[in-house]
mmCIF file of C-alpha atoms in Angstrom:
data_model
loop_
_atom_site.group_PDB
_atom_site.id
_atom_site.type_symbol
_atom_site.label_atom_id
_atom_site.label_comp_id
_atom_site.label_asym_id
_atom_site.label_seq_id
_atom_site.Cartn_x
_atom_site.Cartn_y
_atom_site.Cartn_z
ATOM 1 C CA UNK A 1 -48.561 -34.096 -14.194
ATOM 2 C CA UNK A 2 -45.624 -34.325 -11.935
ATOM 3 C CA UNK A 3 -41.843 -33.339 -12.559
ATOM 4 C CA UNK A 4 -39.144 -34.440 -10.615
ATOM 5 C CA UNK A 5 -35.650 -33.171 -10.605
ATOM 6 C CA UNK A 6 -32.662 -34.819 -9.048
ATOM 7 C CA UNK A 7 -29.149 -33.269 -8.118
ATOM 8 C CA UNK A 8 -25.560 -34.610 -7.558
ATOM 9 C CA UNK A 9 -25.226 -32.338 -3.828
ATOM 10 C CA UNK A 10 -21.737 -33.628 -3.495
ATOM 11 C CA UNK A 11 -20.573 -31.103 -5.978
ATOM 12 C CA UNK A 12 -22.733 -28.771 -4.732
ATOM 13 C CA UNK A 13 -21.094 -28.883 -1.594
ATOM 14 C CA UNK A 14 -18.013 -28.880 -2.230
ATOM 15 C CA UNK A 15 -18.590 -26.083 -4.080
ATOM 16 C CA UNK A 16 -20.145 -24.725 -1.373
ATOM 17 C CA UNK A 17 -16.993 -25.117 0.787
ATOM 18 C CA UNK A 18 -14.542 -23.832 -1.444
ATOM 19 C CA UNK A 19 -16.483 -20.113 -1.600
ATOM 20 C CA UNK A 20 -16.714 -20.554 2.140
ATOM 21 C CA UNK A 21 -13.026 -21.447 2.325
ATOM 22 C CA UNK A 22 -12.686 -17.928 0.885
ATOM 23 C CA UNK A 23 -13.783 -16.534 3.646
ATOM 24 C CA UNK A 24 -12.845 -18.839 6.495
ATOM 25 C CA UNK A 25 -9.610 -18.741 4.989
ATOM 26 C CA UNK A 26 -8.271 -15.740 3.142
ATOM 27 C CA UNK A 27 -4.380 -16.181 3.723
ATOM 28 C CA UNK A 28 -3.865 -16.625 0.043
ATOM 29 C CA UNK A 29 -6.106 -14.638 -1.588
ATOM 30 C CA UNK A 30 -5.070 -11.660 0.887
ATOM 31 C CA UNK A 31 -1.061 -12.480 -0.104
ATOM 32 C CA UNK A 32 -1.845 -12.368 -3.655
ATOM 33 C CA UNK A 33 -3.689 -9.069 -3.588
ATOM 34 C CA UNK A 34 -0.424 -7.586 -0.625
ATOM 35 C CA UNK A 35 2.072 -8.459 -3.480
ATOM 36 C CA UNK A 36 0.111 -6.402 -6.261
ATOM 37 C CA UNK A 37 -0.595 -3.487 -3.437
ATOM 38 C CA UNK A 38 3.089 -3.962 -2.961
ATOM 39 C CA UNK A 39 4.041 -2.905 -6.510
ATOM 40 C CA UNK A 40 1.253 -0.361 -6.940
ATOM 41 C CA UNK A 41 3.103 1.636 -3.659
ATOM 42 C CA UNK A 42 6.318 1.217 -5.082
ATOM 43 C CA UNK A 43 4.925 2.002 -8.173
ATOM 44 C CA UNK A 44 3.644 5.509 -6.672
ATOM 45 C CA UNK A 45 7.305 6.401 -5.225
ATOM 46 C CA UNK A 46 8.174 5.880 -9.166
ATOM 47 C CA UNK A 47 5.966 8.531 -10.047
ATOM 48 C CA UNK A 48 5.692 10.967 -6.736
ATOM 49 C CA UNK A 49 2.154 10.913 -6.286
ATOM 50 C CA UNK A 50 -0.445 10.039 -3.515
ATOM 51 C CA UNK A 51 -3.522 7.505 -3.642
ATOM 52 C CA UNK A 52 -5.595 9.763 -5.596
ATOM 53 C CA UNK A 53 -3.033 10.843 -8.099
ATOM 54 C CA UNK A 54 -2.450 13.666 -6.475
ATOM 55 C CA UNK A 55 1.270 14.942 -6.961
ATOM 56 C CA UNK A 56 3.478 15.032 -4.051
ATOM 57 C CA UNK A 57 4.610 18.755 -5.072
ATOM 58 C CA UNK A 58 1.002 19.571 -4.334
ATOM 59 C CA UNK A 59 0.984 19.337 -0.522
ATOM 60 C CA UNK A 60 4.370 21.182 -0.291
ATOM 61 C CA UNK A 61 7.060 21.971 -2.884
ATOM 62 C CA UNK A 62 10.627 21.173 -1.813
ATOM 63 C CA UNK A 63 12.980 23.673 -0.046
ATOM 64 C CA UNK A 64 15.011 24.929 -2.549
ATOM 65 C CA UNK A 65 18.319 23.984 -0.730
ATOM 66 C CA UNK A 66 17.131 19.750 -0.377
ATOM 67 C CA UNK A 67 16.132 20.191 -4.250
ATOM 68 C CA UNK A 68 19.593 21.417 -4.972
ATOM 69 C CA UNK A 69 21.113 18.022 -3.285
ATOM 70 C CA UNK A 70 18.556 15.613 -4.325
ATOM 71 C CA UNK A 71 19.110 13.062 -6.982
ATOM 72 C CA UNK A 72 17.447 10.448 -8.390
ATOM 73 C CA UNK A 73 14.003 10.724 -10.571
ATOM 74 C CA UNK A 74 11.671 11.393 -7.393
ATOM 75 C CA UNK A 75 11.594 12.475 -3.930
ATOM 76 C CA UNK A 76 12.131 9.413 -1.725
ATOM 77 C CA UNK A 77 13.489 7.477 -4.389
ATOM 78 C CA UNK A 78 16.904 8.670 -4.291
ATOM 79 C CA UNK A 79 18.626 5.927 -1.981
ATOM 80 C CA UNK A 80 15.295 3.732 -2.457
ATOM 81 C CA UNK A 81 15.347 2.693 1.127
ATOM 82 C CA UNK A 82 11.436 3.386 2.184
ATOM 83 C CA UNK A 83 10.478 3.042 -1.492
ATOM 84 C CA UNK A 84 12.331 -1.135 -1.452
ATOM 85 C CA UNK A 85 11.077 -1.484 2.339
ATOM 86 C CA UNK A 86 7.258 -1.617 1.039
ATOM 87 C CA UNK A 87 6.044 -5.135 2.496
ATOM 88 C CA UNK A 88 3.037 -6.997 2.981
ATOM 89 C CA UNK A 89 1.988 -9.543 5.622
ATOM 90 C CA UNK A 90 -0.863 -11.272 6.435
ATOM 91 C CA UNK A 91 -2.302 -11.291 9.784
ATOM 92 C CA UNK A 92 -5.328 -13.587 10.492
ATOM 93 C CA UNK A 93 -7.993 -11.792 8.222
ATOM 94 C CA UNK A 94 -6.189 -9.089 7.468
ATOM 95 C CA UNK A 95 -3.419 -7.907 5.023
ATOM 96 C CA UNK A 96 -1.253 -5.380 6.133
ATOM 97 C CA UNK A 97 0.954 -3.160 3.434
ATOM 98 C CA UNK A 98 3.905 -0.970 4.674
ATOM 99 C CA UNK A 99 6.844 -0.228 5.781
ATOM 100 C CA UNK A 100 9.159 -1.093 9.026
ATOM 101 C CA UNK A 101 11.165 2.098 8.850
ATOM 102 C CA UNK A 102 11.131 4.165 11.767
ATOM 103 C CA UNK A 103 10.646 7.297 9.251
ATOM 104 C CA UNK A 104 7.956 5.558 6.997
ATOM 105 C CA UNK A 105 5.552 7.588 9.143
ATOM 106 C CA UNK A 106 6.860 10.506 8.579
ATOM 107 C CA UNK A 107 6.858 10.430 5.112
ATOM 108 C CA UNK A 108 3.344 9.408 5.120
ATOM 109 C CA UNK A 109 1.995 11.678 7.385
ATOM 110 C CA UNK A 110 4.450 14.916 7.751
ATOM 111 C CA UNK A 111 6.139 15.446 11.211
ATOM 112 C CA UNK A 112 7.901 18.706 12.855
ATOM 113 C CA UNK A 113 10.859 18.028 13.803
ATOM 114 C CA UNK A 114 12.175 19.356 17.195
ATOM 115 C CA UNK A 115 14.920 19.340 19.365
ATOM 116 C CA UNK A 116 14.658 16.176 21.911
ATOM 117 C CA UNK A 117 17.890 17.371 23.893
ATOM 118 C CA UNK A 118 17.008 19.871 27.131
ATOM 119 C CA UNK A 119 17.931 22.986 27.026
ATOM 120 C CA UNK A 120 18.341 22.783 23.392
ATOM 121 C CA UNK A 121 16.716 25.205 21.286
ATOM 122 C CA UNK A 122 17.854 25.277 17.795
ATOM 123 C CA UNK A 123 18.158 22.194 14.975
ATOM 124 C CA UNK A 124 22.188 22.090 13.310
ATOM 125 C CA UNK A 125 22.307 20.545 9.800
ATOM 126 C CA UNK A 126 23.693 20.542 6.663
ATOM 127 C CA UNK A 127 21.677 20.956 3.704
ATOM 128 C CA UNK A 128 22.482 21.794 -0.077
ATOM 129 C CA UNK A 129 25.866 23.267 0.874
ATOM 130 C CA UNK A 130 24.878 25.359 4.053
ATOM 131 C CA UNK A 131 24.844 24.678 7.394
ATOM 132 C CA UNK A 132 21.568 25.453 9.034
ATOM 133 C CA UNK A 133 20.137 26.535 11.981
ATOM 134 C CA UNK A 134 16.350 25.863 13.278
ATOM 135 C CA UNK A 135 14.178 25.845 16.128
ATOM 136 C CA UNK A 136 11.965 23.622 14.328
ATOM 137 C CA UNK A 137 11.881 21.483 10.515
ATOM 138 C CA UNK A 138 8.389 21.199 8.783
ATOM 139 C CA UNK A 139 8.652 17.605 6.623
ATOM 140 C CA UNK A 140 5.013 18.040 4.313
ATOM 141 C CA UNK A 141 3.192 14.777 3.718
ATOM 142 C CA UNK A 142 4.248 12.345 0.680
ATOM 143 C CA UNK A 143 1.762 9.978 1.463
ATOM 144 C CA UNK A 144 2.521 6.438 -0.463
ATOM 145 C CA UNK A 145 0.033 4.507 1.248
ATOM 146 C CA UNK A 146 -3.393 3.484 0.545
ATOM 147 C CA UNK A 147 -6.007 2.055 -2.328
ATOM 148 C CA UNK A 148 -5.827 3.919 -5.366
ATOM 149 C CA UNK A 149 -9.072 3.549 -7.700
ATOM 150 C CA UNK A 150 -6.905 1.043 -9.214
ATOM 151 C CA UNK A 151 -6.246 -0.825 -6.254
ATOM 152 C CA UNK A 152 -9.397 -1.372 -5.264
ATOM 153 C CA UNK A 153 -10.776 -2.806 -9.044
ATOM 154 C CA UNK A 154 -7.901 -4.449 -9.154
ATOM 155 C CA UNK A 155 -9.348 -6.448 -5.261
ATOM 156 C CA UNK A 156 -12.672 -6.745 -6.390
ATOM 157 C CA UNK A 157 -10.770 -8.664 -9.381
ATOM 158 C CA UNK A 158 -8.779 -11.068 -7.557
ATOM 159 C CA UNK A 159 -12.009 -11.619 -5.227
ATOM 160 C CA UNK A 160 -14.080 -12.201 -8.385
ATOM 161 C CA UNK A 161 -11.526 -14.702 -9.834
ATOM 162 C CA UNK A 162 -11.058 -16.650 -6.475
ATOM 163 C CA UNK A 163 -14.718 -16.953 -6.791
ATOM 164 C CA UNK A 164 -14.793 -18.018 -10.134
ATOM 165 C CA UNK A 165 -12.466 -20.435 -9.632
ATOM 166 C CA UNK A 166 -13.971 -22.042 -6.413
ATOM 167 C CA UNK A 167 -16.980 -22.493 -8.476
ATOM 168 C CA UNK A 168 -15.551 -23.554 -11.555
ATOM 169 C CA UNK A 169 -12.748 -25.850 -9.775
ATOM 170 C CA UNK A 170 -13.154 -29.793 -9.703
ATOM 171 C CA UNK A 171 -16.120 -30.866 -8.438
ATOM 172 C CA UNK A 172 -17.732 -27.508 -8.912
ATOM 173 C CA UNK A 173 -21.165 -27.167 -9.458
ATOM 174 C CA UNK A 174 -23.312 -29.791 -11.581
ATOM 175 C CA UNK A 175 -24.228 -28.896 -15.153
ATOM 176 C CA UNK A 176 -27.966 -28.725 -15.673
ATOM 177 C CA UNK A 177 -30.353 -27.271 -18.180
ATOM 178 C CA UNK A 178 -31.048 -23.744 -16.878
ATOM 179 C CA UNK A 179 -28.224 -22.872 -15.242
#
């Protein structure tokens, strides 16, 4: 007793190359999933809290002077400058998400604040009415960037459905018994 089974590989590779076309070329998938990480940062602004949820209040409440000036619903989002500068680009095999502020690092990562000028040793600003003097300002951490638990189901979706999609797409694989 013998069996023989036969196969259309045409489909099969085309199949084949679409998956690998994933991979060889990610440029849309990875500017699909940069717009969503896009609105997930912006998102986070909206609701003052890091990556993991955590509350921006947490790593540092706000002087008591800035809180009397600020407006707006959350810190950073009062002239919505970094908050509507979140961008994504795609470079090769990578996506990039951020900002092109000169201060976007500072917000993400905290920064003192110094005098650059020689021979000058105190900081001159206004702030919530007073005019103040320093020898250094301490700016705590907001960070905005980064994969929440959310953002990183929500790239294992997109991957999954570019997958599905390659294999389900015309000329996908051939319909057998079995499979």
């Amino acid at each position: 007793m013998s069996v023989a089974v036969g196969m259309e590989w045409d489909g099969l590779h085309q199949t084949l190359g679409r998956i690998a076309d994933i991979g060889l070329k990610p440029e849309r998938l990875l500017a699909a999933v940069g717009v969503a990480l896009e609105d997930s940062t912006v998102e986070r602004f909206n609701t003052g809290r890091d990556p993991d949820g955590v509350n921006w209040e947490s790593y540092a409440p706000l002087n008591s002077l800035y809180e009397r000036d600020k407006k707006g619903p959350g810190l950073l989002v009062e002239g919505g400058h970094l908050r509507d500068s979140i961008e994504s680009t795609v470079v090769g095999n990578e996506l990039l998400v951020g900002s092109p502020l000169i201060y976007a690092g500072v917000h993400q990562f905290g920064a003192i604040i110094v005098p650059r000028k020689e021979g000058v040793t105190q900081l001159s600003f206004m702030m919530g009415g007073h005019l103040i003097h320093a020898h250094n300002v301490h700016i705590p951490a907001r960070p905005y960037l980064g994969l929440s638990d959310e953002d990183r189901a929500m790239v294992i979706e997109e991957l999954e459905l570019a997958l599905a999609r390659a294999v389900g797409g015309d000329g996908g694989l051939p319909s057998a018994p079995g499979f």
